[in-house]
Amino acid sequence: MRKKKKYVVGIDLGGTKIMVGLLNKKFRVISYEKIKTEASKGEKYFLKTIFDALEEILSEEKVKSSEIQGIGIGCPGVMDEKRRVVVSSPNLAFLNHFPLSKKIESHFDRPAVLENDVNAGLYGEHQFGAAKGYSSVVGIFLGTGIGGGLILDHKLYRGASGAAGEIGHLILDVHGSLCGCGKRGCLEAIASRLALASEAAVLAYKQKAPKLMQLVGTDISKIKSNAMAKSIASGDHALLEMVHQKSELLGLAMAHTVNLLNPELIVLGGGVLEAMEKYILPKAEAAMKKYAMTPLAREVKVVAAKLQDFAVLMGAAKLAWDEV
Amino acid sequence: MRKKKKYVVGIDLGGTKIMVGLLNKKFRVISYEKIKTEASKGEKYFLKTIFDALEEILSEEKVKSSEIQGIGIGCPGVMDEKRRVVVSSPNLAFLNHFPLSKKIESHFDRPAVLENDVNAGLYGEHQFGAAKGYSSVVGIFLGTGIGGGLILDHKLYRGASGAAGEIGHLILDVHGSLCGCGKRGCLEAIASRLALASEAAVLAYKQKAPKLMQLVGTDISKIKSNAMAKSIASGDHALLEMVHQKSELLGLAMAHTVNLLNPELIVLGGGVLEAMEKYILPKAEAAMKKYAMTPLAREVKVVAAKLQDFAVLMGAAKLAWDEV
C-alpha cells in the first residue's frame, strides 16, 4: 500500500491558532484552514474543530480519507517516548496526558504521527526549506517563547526523553529575569517576543521609543513583532539598540550550540525573526562568531527559515509520510 | 580474517606522556608502557619512541604483528574528516598536518585508526567503564585543560568537522579570564587544573591557604590536583570554597549540555576530578539540577569516570577493533 496513497495531512496545533492542511504526495499544500484556538472550551471542542476542518477540506477537494497516507500532527510541548501521547503542553494544558494520535486516528481511520511542533517545523525546513541537504542543523524559533530543535545525521534528534534542543532555556545570565520555566536568565526570558515587548514597553513609557508609543502604547499584549519592526524603521533608535543587545545574547546561545554540536547550519525562524530579520540575524551571527571556537564558527552558516507558517504543517506531513 | 586476530593495540598520546598498550580480544590490557613525551625532539623521535615501545611489548609478549587486529590511536586535537591526519594539536604542535595513521600503519603493516583522545577516552568509558549501556552520554574531562565528548545513539558524535563536544569552551562569563582558545570566560579558563591552580596560588600568596603554601608554595606548575586535594583535607577552607564556586560553573556548563541534548548520563573524569571528586561532583550535580530544565535534569545521572589512565588506551583499541 505504502506510497500508493495520493495525499497526506499536516496539522499544526498552537496556543493561538490551529492549521489543518491537505498536501499532495509532492508535499505541496493543496488546501488548508486556519482556525483560532479556543483552549478554554476544552479537549472535546478542540478535537471537533480539527475534525470539522479536515472533513471540510476533504469534501471540498473530493478526497476520501482512504486516499490519505497518514496524518502528521505538530503539537507544542513534550510527547511521550513513542510519540503517541502529549505528556505536557503548557500552552494547551488540557492536552496533558491526552492520547491525541489515537483520537485522530480512530476518527479518520488513518494512522497518525505526533511530534513536537518545533521539531516538526525544523524537519519541514530540513526537508523543503532553508536547511535542505544539510546533515547537522540547529533550529531556533523566536516567537512568544523560544523553541529549538536539532537535526543530526539528517534525522531529528530527540534525546533520552524526547526533549532535546531546549535552546530557549539555556541560561545566559544566572541573575537574569524570571523565565516561564521557573529559572532565571534563560534565552527565552531575554529574547522571546514577550521579553522584547516588555523592554520595549519600558522604553516607550520612558519616552525613549516615541514611534512605538504612538503606534501601540505600553501594553505588552499589543507590542507585536511587526509593531517593533515598524517603530525601529521609523526611527526608534533605543528600540533598535535593545534588539541588538538581545541579538548578542542570542548569538551567545548559538555559540553554545556550535561548540557542543559543531553543526553545519543554524536556522533562525519564528515571528520575531520574520519581522526583524535584518536587525537580529547579522548581530546574532557576529556574536556567535565572537563567542564560538574559531574553527567551529568558521564551519557554520546562519540563515533565516523559509517556510514561515507552513513549516510545521509540511514537516508534520512529511514525518507522517516517512513513518507510516 | 576479521575477529580471528587475537590482539589489538591502543596508543594514548599526550602532551606529557605517551602510553602504548597491548590488549587481548577481551580488551584486557596485557602489557603497557608509559613514556615521557619529549615534544622538543620533533616528530621523528616521537614516532621512534612509539615504535620502540610497541616492538618491545610485542617481543616480550611473544606476539607477532600479524596477530594484531589493528592499532587505535588517541591523540589530542582535531583530526581530519576521515581521521587519517592530525589537523591541529596545540599540545603536540609538530603533529599538525602529520599523517600519523599512515606512518604507524606502514611501520607495523597493520591498519591504524586515529581518534581525538577525549573521544577515545569517552568511548572507553562507554564500552567498558562508567557509561556502559547508556545510549546518550556527555563526557567532561577536567585536566590541564577541559575536554568534552558526546555519545549519541550509542555512537561517538563528531559533528560537521570532527570537533563536536567542545564543552571546555562554552563561555560562561563573557568578561571572564582569558582562555587558551583566545576567548574569555570559557569553562576551561574557569575550572581546568591550571585555572584552579592559579586561583589557589593567589589564595596561598594571600595567606588564605596555609596548608597549600606549606605543601607546594605559590608556583602554579607545582600546584597539582593532589596538592589541592590534600590541602583541602588538611583544612584549607578558602581553597574548598573556591573549588565549590568553580564546581557551580561546571554545573552550569553541564546544564547547557542537558538542555541541548537531553542525555541519560554525564560522566566526569580527568585528573582534577579523580583527585577532588568528593569536593566537585556533588556541587556540580546540584548546580546542574538548579540550572537545567527540571524534567530534563530529573532524567540525567552524573557519575565519575572509572577507567582513569586506561580510558584512552582501551577506547582507542576498541575503535580499532570495531572499525578495522
XYZ file of C-alpha atoms in Angstrom:
648
model
C 0.000 0.000 0.000
C 2.792 2.353 1.002
C 3.496 5.203 -1.386
C 0.393 4.401 -3.413
C -1.614 6.915 -1.447
C -2.013 10.288 -3.096
C -2.323 12.597 -0.126
C -1.048 13.326 3.345
C -2.390 15.597 6.080
C -0.480 18.033 8.273
C -1.839 19.584 11.451
C -0.169 22.443 13.324
C -1.543 22.934 16.823
C -0.729 26.184 18.558
C -1.806 28.165 21.588
C -3.422 30.825 19.418
C -4.222 29.061 16.133
C -4.665 25.646 14.581
C -3.773 24.915 10.979
C -5.034 21.861 9.134
C -3.734 21.186 5.638
C -4.056 18.661 2.834
C -0.867 18.027 0.864
C -0.280 16.017 -2.266
C 2.478 13.458 -2.454
C 4.908 16.104 -3.639
C 4.130 17.848 -0.334
C 2.509 20.835 -1.966
C -0.214 22.263 0.283
C -3.379 21.881 -1.816
C -5.761 23.334 0.710
C -5.627 24.454 4.318
C -7.693 26.030 7.060
C -6.577 28.293 9.870
C -8.732 28.252 12.995
C -8.494 30.196 16.247
C -7.593 28.001 19.238
C -10.214 28.227 21.938
C -8.372 26.491 24.730
C -10.993 27.418 27.336
C -13.558 25.178 25.626
C -11.582 22.023 26.416
C -10.376 18.990 24.525
C -13.697 17.811 23.034
C -14.356 21.130 21.355
C -10.704 21.268 20.319
C -10.900 17.858 18.658
C -14.201 18.711 16.972
C -12.616 21.843 15.490
C -9.868 19.744 13.963
C -12.248 17.049 12.703
C -14.589 19.628 11.136
C -11.777 21.500 9.427
C -10.251 18.384 7.926
C -13.609 16.960 6.855
C -14.456 20.214 5.151
C -11.165 20.245 3.263
C -11.560 16.605 2.196
C -15.082 17.190 0.994
C -14.155 20.339 -0.915
C -11.193 18.657 -2.559
C -13.213 15.475 -3.149
C -10.602 13.371 -1.371
C -11.592 10.215 0.536
C -9.821 9.536 3.816
C -8.745 6.169 2.346
C -6.596 8.127 -0.103
C -4.578 9.642 2.742
C -1.222 8.082 3.619
C -1.257 9.431 7.154
C -1.808 12.407 9.411
C 1.130 14.295 10.894
C 0.483 16.401 13.983
C 2.822 19.092 15.295
C 1.967 19.929 18.903
C 3.688 22.218 21.424
C 5.183 20.533 24.495
C 6.693 17.174 25.289
C 5.364 13.974 23.731
C 5.876 10.537 25.270
C 8.721 8.330 24.084
C 6.700 6.590 21.426
C 5.134 9.920 20.428
C 1.561 8.736 20.954
C 0.531 10.861 23.921
C 1.054 14.516 24.846
C 2.955 14.363 28.137
C 2.979 18.052 28.900
C 1.926 21.056 26.846
C 1.968 24.285 28.898
C 0.039 26.307 26.297
C -2.554 23.609 25.633
C -2.777 22.242 29.150
C -5.981 20.272 28.505
C -3.921 18.040 26.206
C -1.662 16.861 29.032
C -1.715 13.037 29.049
C -4.201 13.117 26.189
C -3.930 10.302 23.588
C -4.096 12.767 20.708
C -2.775 10.414 17.990
C -5.264 7.707 18.846
C -8.282 10.032 18.839
C -7.403 11.447 15.447
C -6.501 8.029 14.058
C -9.757 6.427 15.085
C -11.900 9.290 13.791
C -10.395 9.218 10.292
C -9.311 5.582 10.338
C -5.864 6.641 9.161
C -2.524 6.357 11.031
C -1.336 9.492 12.784
C 2.128 10.623 13.846
C 2.632 13.054 16.714
C 5.681 15.314 17.006
C 6.714 18.356 18.998
C 5.806 21.389 16.859
C 9.298 22.896 16.843
C 10.773 19.570 15.747
C 8.106 19.276 13.045
C 8.864 22.798 11.829
C 12.601 22.171 11.781
C 12.013 18.923 9.914
C 9.935 20.899 7.409
C 12.829 23.339 6.908
C 15.208 20.390 6.581
C 13.087 18.576 4.016
C 11.765 21.509 1.990
C 13.201 24.785 3.224
C 16.298 26.618 4.373
C 18.062 23.538 5.776
C 17.560 21.216 2.818
C 20.531 18.921 2.281
C 22.371 19.807 5.498
C 23.416 16.938 7.727
C 23.580 18.741 11.087
C 21.285 21.662 11.817
C 20.344 23.681 14.887
C 16.922 25.360 14.622
C 15.987 28.306 16.829
C 12.482 29.739 16.576
C 11.828 33.095 18.194
C 8.151 33.580 18.970
C 6.100 34.235 22.090
C 8.565 31.744 23.572
C 11.762 30.353 22.052
C 11.809 26.828 20.681
C 14.763 24.837 19.471
C 15.399 21.608 17.633
C 18.265 19.526 16.323
C 18.876 17.619 13.115
C 21.879 15.301 13.492
C 22.971 12.953 10.706
C 19.933 14.108 8.678
C 17.484 12.994 11.379
C 15.593 14.728 14.187
C 17.499 14.209 17.416
C 15.079 13.845 20.326
C 17.318 12.836 23.247
C 16.646 10.446 26.114
C 13.096 11.604 26.846
C 12.163 13.450 23.666
C 13.116 16.876 24.986
C 16.468 17.624 23.334
C 17.015 21.044 21.777
C 15.736 23.249 24.598
C 17.843 26.154 23.382
C 15.314 28.626 24.777
C 16.222 27.515 28.270
C 19.988 27.816 28.079
C 20.767 30.112 30.991
C 22.820 33.054 29.805
C 22.603 35.198 32.918
C 22.141 33.426 36.256
C 20.842 36.651 37.800
C 18.572 37.482 34.849
C 14.808 37.812 34.512
C 12.464 35.068 35.628
C 11.539 32.631 32.854
C 8.300 30.686 32.379
C 10.234 27.502 33.209
C 10.912 28.744 36.728
C 14.617 29.502 36.233
C 16.298 32.877 35.709
C 18.089 34.326 32.706
C 17.100 31.755 30.071
C 17.410 32.826 26.428
C 13.598 32.784 26.314
C 13.444 35.302 29.171
C 15.861 37.500 27.216
C 14.933 37.336 23.546
C 11.411 35.965 23.080
C 8.666 38.230 21.720
C 7.396 38.699 25.255
C 10.835 39.591 26.632
C 11.422 42.091 23.822
C 7.926 43.558 24.248
C 8.359 44.079 27.972
C 11.601 46.016 27.490
C 10.086 47.888 24.566
C 7.161 48.889 26.794
C 9.579 50.329 29.351
C 11.364 52.282 26.610
C 8.013 53.616 25.372
C 6.945 54.534 28.913
C 10.237 56.415 29.429
C 9.660 58.301 26.167
C 12.656 56.646 24.549
C 10.569 54.904 21.870
C 8.150 57.607 20.680
C 7.186 55.825 17.450
C 6.240 52.677 19.334
C 4.331 54.744 21.895
C 2.375 56.377 19.105
C 1.741 53.086 17.311
C 0.653 50.769 20.129
C 1.404 52.293 23.534
C 2.809 50.424 26.515
C 0.518 47.382 26.631
C 2.818 44.405 26.017
C -0.062 42.369 24.610
C -0.183 44.916 21.770
C 3.572 45.200 21.230
C 3.848 42.586 18.482
C 6.976 41.966 16.453
C 5.692 43.948 13.493
C 4.987 46.979 15.682
C 8.558 46.851 16.986
C 9.924 46.477 13.459
C 7.870 49.414 12.198
C 8.918 51.630 15.101
C 12.591 50.848 14.517
C 12.203 51.596 10.804
C 10.552 54.904 11.726
C 13.498 55.912 13.866
C 13.186 54.454 17.400
C 16.950 54.093 17.936
C 16.753 52.994 21.564
C 14.481 50.160 20.472
C 16.992 49.078 17.823
C 19.797 49.166 20.366
C 17.758 46.989 22.713
C 17.091 44.477 19.917
C 20.823 44.457 19.122
C 21.689 43.718 22.760
C 19.244 40.814 22.794
C 20.652 39.547 19.493
C 24.119 39.496 21.055
C 22.851 37.105 23.735
C 21.045 35.044 21.116
C 24.464 34.791 19.460
C 25.987 33.536 22.716
C 23.357 30.778 22.884
C 24.094 29.968 19.239
C 27.801 29.744 20.139
C 26.970 27.189 22.844
C 25.247 25.024 20.232
C 28.194 25.435 17.856
C 30.784 24.435 20.477
C 28.757 21.454 21.566
C 27.493 20.143 18.252
C 29.774 21.507 15.526
C 26.747 21.899 13.198
C 26.806 22.847 9.517
C 23.876 25.223 9.758
C 21.849 27.304 12.189
C 18.331 28.185 11.032
C 16.643 31.114 12.743
C 12.880 31.393 12.422
C 9.659 32.351 14.162
C 7.540 35.503 14.097
C 10.111 37.726 15.815
C 12.789 36.772 13.302
C 10.449 37.152 10.329
C 9.547 40.687 11.385
C 13.050 41.803 12.364
C 15.479 39.563 10.451
C 17.687 42.435 9.313
C 18.022 43.796 12.857
C 18.592 40.418 14.522
C 20.323 37.927 12.219
C 23.567 39.789 11.361
C 24.137 40.820 15.006
C 23.417 37.329 16.316
C 25.697 35.767 13.705
C 28.540 38.161 14.539
C 28.171 37.426 18.260
C 28.137 33.675 17.584
C 31.398 34.035 15.677
C 32.838 36.053 18.552
C 31.842 33.532 21.237
C 32.242 30.163 19.483
C 35.602 28.472 18.936
C 37.070 29.982 15.789
C 37.496 26.786 13.719
C 33.930 25.704 14.504
C 32.453 29.167 13.940
C 34.083 29.199 10.528
C 32.248 25.996 9.529
C 28.727 27.067 10.357
C 26.261 29.053 8.243
C 23.418 31.082 9.725
C 20.253 31.500 7.640
C 16.632 32.529 8.083
C 13.875 29.925 7.874
C 11.912 29.879 4.625
C 8.601 28.123 5.121
C 7.091 30.516 7.674
C 3.533 29.487 8.567
C 3.771 26.234 6.619
C 6.887 24.769 8.238
C 5.096 22.728 10.926
C 2.321 21.619 8.580
C 4.763 20.415 5.945
C 7.216 18.895 8.425
C 4.464 17.002 10.258
C 3.029 15.773 6.956
C 6.476 14.581 5.829
C 7.008 12.762 9.137
C 3.658 11.016 8.676
C 4.609 10.098 5.114
C 8.032 8.761 6.192
C 6.948 6.891 9.280
C 3.568 5.420 8.435
C 40.200 -12.574 8.695
C 38.200 -10.247 10.917
C 37.795 -11.321 14.540
C 40.319 -14.123 14.115
C 43.102 -11.888 15.345
C 43.955 -12.301 18.980
C 45.227 -8.867 19.919
C 44.679 -5.172 19.465
C 46.893 -2.194 20.289
C 45.923 1.071 21.949
C 48.068 4.210 21.966
C 47.373 7.266 24.111
C 49.337 10.329 23.016
C 49.552 13.219 25.448
C 51.487 16.409 25.941
C 53.305 14.976 28.957
C 53.182 11.202 28.458
C 52.611 8.513 25.863
C 51.052 5.174 26.708
C 51.297 2.172 24.428
C 49.372 -0.970 25.342
C 48.690 -4.454 24.053
C 45.189 -5.769 24.712
C 43.719 -9.208 24.165
C 40.444 -9.645 22.328
C 38.529 -9.281 25.558
C 40.146 -5.825 25.778
C 42.148 -6.635 28.864
C 45.424 -4.700 28.901
C 48.075 -7.449 28.871
C 51.075 -5.168 28.868
C 51.743 -1.467 28.538
C 54.484 1.121 28.600
C 54.337 4.706 29.769
C 56.874 7.075 28.214
C 57.578 10.740 28.772
C 56.670 12.913 25.789
C 59.649 14.883 24.569
C 57.914 17.251 22.233
C 61.006 19.371 21.688
C 62.731 16.470 19.880
C 60.254 16.548 16.983
C 58.110 14.051 15.136
C 60.814 11.551 14.115
C 61.953 10.999 17.684
C 58.310 10.916 18.756
C 57.483 8.184 16.250
C 60.604 6.192 17.167
C 59.563 6.267 20.826
C 56.210 4.754 19.921
C 57.701 2.163 17.579
C 60.307 1.082 20.146
C 57.770 0.791 22.943
C 55.362 -1.314 20.909
C 58.113 -3.513 19.495
C 59.417 -4.143 22.986
C 55.964 -5.129 24.227
C 55.379 -7.439 21.257
C 58.730 -9.105 21.705
C 58.256 -9.554 25.457
C 54.776 -10.978 24.998
C 55.912 -13.068 22.004
C 53.191 -11.577 19.804
C 53.724 -11.150 16.051
C 52.371 -8.000 14.458
C 50.352 -10.236 12.107
C 48.337 -11.342 15.166
C 47.165 -7.769 15.782
C 43.714 -6.753 14.560
C 44.586 -3.075 14.425
C 46.123 -0.108 16.201
C 43.932 2.548 17.804
C 45.493 5.940 18.449
C 44.033 8.582 20.763
C 45.588 11.963 20.015
C 44.821 15.440 21.404
C 43.491 17.988 18.931
C 41.398 17.905 15.800
C 41.726 15.077 13.282
C 40.696 15.418 9.629
C 37.284 14.207 8.474
C 38.444 10.729 7.623
C 40.552 10.625 10.799
C 43.801 9.909 8.962
C 45.708 13.120 9.609
C 46.142 15.336 12.686
C 44.784 18.711 11.569
C 45.707 20.654 14.655
C 47.073 19.610 18.027
C 48.075 22.598 20.195
C 49.993 20.479 22.736
C 51.781 18.366 20.129
C 52.227 21.071 17.520
C 54.776 19.091 15.468
C 51.943 16.689 14.617
C 49.922 19.356 12.813
C 49.113 18.058 9.314
C 51.105 14.919 10.105
C 49.845 11.629 8.563
C 50.101 9.807 11.891
C 47.897 6.812 10.965
C 49.811 6.112 7.784
C 53.236 6.239 9.445
C 52.203 3.810 12.160
C 50.356 1.567 9.706
C 53.302 1.224 7.355
C 55.792 0.558 10.146
C 53.812 -2.335 11.620
C 51.951 -3.297 8.454
C 48.683 -3.231 10.400
C 45.702 -0.897 9.936
C 45.517 2.062 12.329
C 42.597 4.190 13.483
C 43.098 7.757 14.677
C 40.712 9.471 17.101
C 40.694 12.560 19.270
C 41.923 11.448 22.712
C 38.896 12.737 24.613
C 36.566 10.916 22.231
C 38.660 7.763 22.587
C 38.534 8.043 26.383
C 34.780 8.603 26.398
C 34.342 5.644 24.062
C 36.406 3.587 26.506
C 34.093 4.607 29.354
C 31.093 3.817 27.147
C 32.342 0.378 26.150
C 33.973 -0.749 29.397
C 33.507 1.832 32.143
C 31.102 4.191 33.836
C 28.931 4.809 30.762
C 28.454 1.199 29.693
C 24.985 0.582 28.257
C 23.902 4.227 28.119
C 22.593 5.499 24.804
C 23.342 9.221 25.195
C 26.304 10.385 27.224
C 28.123 13.672 27.754
C 31.748 13.258 28.860
C 33.647 16.071 30.564
C 37.307 15.560 31.444
C 38.946 18.044 33.791
C 42.695 18.099 33.368
C 45.297 20.715 32.472
C 42.586 21.757 30.011
C 38.969 20.597 29.805
C 37.923 18.160 27.113
C 34.447 17.011 26.201
C 32.835 14.375 24.064
C 29.412 13.086 23.094
C 27.916 9.647 22.685
C 24.566 9.854 20.882
C 22.571 6.750 19.969
C 25.444 4.620 21.327
C 27.974 6.168 18.917
C 30.601 8.893 19.145
C 29.130 12.081 17.732
C 31.826 14.061 15.910
C 29.885 16.881 14.214
C 30.426 18.523 10.843
C 34.213 18.776 11.068
C 35.049 16.320 13.839
C 35.111 18.919 16.600
C 31.786 18.418 18.417
C 31.784 18.305 22.229
C 33.949 21.352 22.946
C 32.377 21.719 26.386
C 35.575 23.278 27.723
C 34.979 26.276 25.504
C 31.383 27.054 26.430
C 31.589 30.677 27.520
C 30.091 31.064 30.972
C 31.249 34.612 31.695
C 31.810 36.930 28.742
C 34.013 39.177 30.886
C 35.941 36.266 32.443
C 39.591 35.218 32.291
C 41.399 34.770 29.009
C 41.320 31.192 27.715
C 43.936 29.351 25.653
C 41.482 29.434 22.721
C 41.659 33.230 22.601
C 38.173 33.871 24.038
C 37.230 34.938 27.565
C 35.361 33.106 30.309
C 35.348 29.580 28.820
C 34.737 26.712 31.243
C 38.386 25.731 30.671
C 39.534 29.175 31.850
C 37.392 28.686 34.958
C 37.696 25.081 36.078
C 40.722 23.388 34.488
C 43.667 22.334 36.637
C 45.532 25.426 35.517
C 42.628 27.761 36.325
C 42.188 26.192 39.767
C 45.944 26.303 40.412
C 46.200 29.980 39.529
C 43.446 30.930 41.976
C 44.873 28.571 44.575
C 48.246 30.299 44.189
C 46.623 33.659 44.886
C 44.936 32.240 47.984
C 48.264 30.825 49.176
C 50.018 34.124 48.498
C 47.356 35.986 50.486
C 47.850 33.540 53.382
C 44.341 32.155 52.950
C 45.560 28.657 52.075
C 48.300 27.970 54.633
C 48.354 24.198 54.088
C 48.854 24.615 50.362
C 51.545 27.246 50.978
C 53.351 24.821 53.229
C 52.954 21.903 50.821
C 53.922 23.421 47.459
C 54.069 27.218 47.665
C 52.736 29.615 45.035
C 54.286 28.174 41.862
C 51.332 27.090 39.738
C 53.440 24.453 37.982
C 53.691 22.731 41.368
C 50.046 23.155 42.396
C 48.793 19.813 41.107
C 45.327 18.436 41.787
C 46.556 16.140 44.543
C 48.242 19.030 46.354
C 44.976 20.966 46.298
C 43.038 17.921 47.499
C 45.488 17.335 50.347
C 45.403 20.976 51.413
C 41.612 20.984 51.476
C 41.588 17.775 53.519
C 44.059 19.400 55.935
C 41.768 22.366 56.490
C 42.257 24.989 53.765
C 38.639 26.209 53.804
C 39.125 29.081 51.366
C 40.517 26.601 48.862
C 37.459 24.377 49.267
C 35.166 27.361 48.799
C 36.989 28.283 45.606
C 36.655 24.714 44.290
C 32.944 24.817 45.139
C 32.494 28.064 43.200
C 34.211 26.553 40.187
C 32.071 23.424 40.500
C 28.948 25.603 40.374
C 30.048 26.933 36.980
C 30.929 23.429 35.825
C 27.329 22.590 36.751
C 26.074 25.477 34.594
C 28.021 24.085 31.621
C 26.577 20.642 32.394
C 23.096 22.218 32.400
C 23.734 23.607 28.913
C 24.512 20.100 27.677
C 21.409 18.726 29.401
C 19.088 21.354 27.887
C 20.534 20.862 24.434
C 20.962 17.108 24.326
C 18.660 15.591 26.956
C 21.311 12.933 27.746
C 20.908 9.921 30.027
C 24.298 10.328 31.654
C 27.079 12.810 32.319
C 30.488 11.281 33.024
C 33.034 13.469 34.791
C 36.666 12.442 34.599
C 40.249 13.637 34.327
C 42.975 14.195 36.885
C 41.264 17.096 38.654
C 38.098 15.071 39.150
C 39.991 11.966 40.283
C 41.802 13.954 42.956
C 38.821 16.006 44.149
C 35.693 14.036 43.206
C 34.039 14.491 46.583
C 34.558 18.265 46.520
C 33.499 18.733 42.890
C 30.929 16.172 41.763
C 28.087 16.757 44.273
C 28.318 20.558 43.911
C 28.435 20.368 40.116
C 25.497 17.963 40.035
C 23.418 20.189 42.327
C 24.173 23.233 40.172
C 23.271 21.315 37.007
C 19.916 20.434 38.570
C 19.408 24.084 39.512
C 20.212 25.436 36.046
C 18.817 22.748 33.697
C 15.119 22.418 32.879
C 13.562 20.401 35.680
C 12.124 17.496 33.631
C 15.445 17.043 31.801
C 17.560 17.410 34.941
C 15.460 14.675 36.520
C 16.367 12.244 33.705
C 20.121 12.586 33.841
C 22.628 10.796 36.082
C 26.035 12.212 36.943
C 28.870 9.759 37.632
C 32.659 9.714 37.863
C 34.696 8.008 35.153
C 36.090 4.586 36.055
C 38.974 3.702 33.764
C 41.340 6.507 34.731
C 44.673 6.182 32.916
C 43.422 3.339 30.733
C 40.347 5.010 29.239
C 42.008 6.357 26.092
C 44.080 3.202 25.542
C 41.056 0.932 25.830
C 38.739 3.212 23.864
C 41.233 3.627 21.032
C 41.847 -0.133 20.943
C 38.089 -0.809 20.815
C 37.668 1.711 17.974
C 40.438 -0.068 16.057
C 38.781 -3.422 16.715
C 35.357 -2.122 15.613
C 36.452 -0.199 12.559
C 39.242 -2.245 11.012
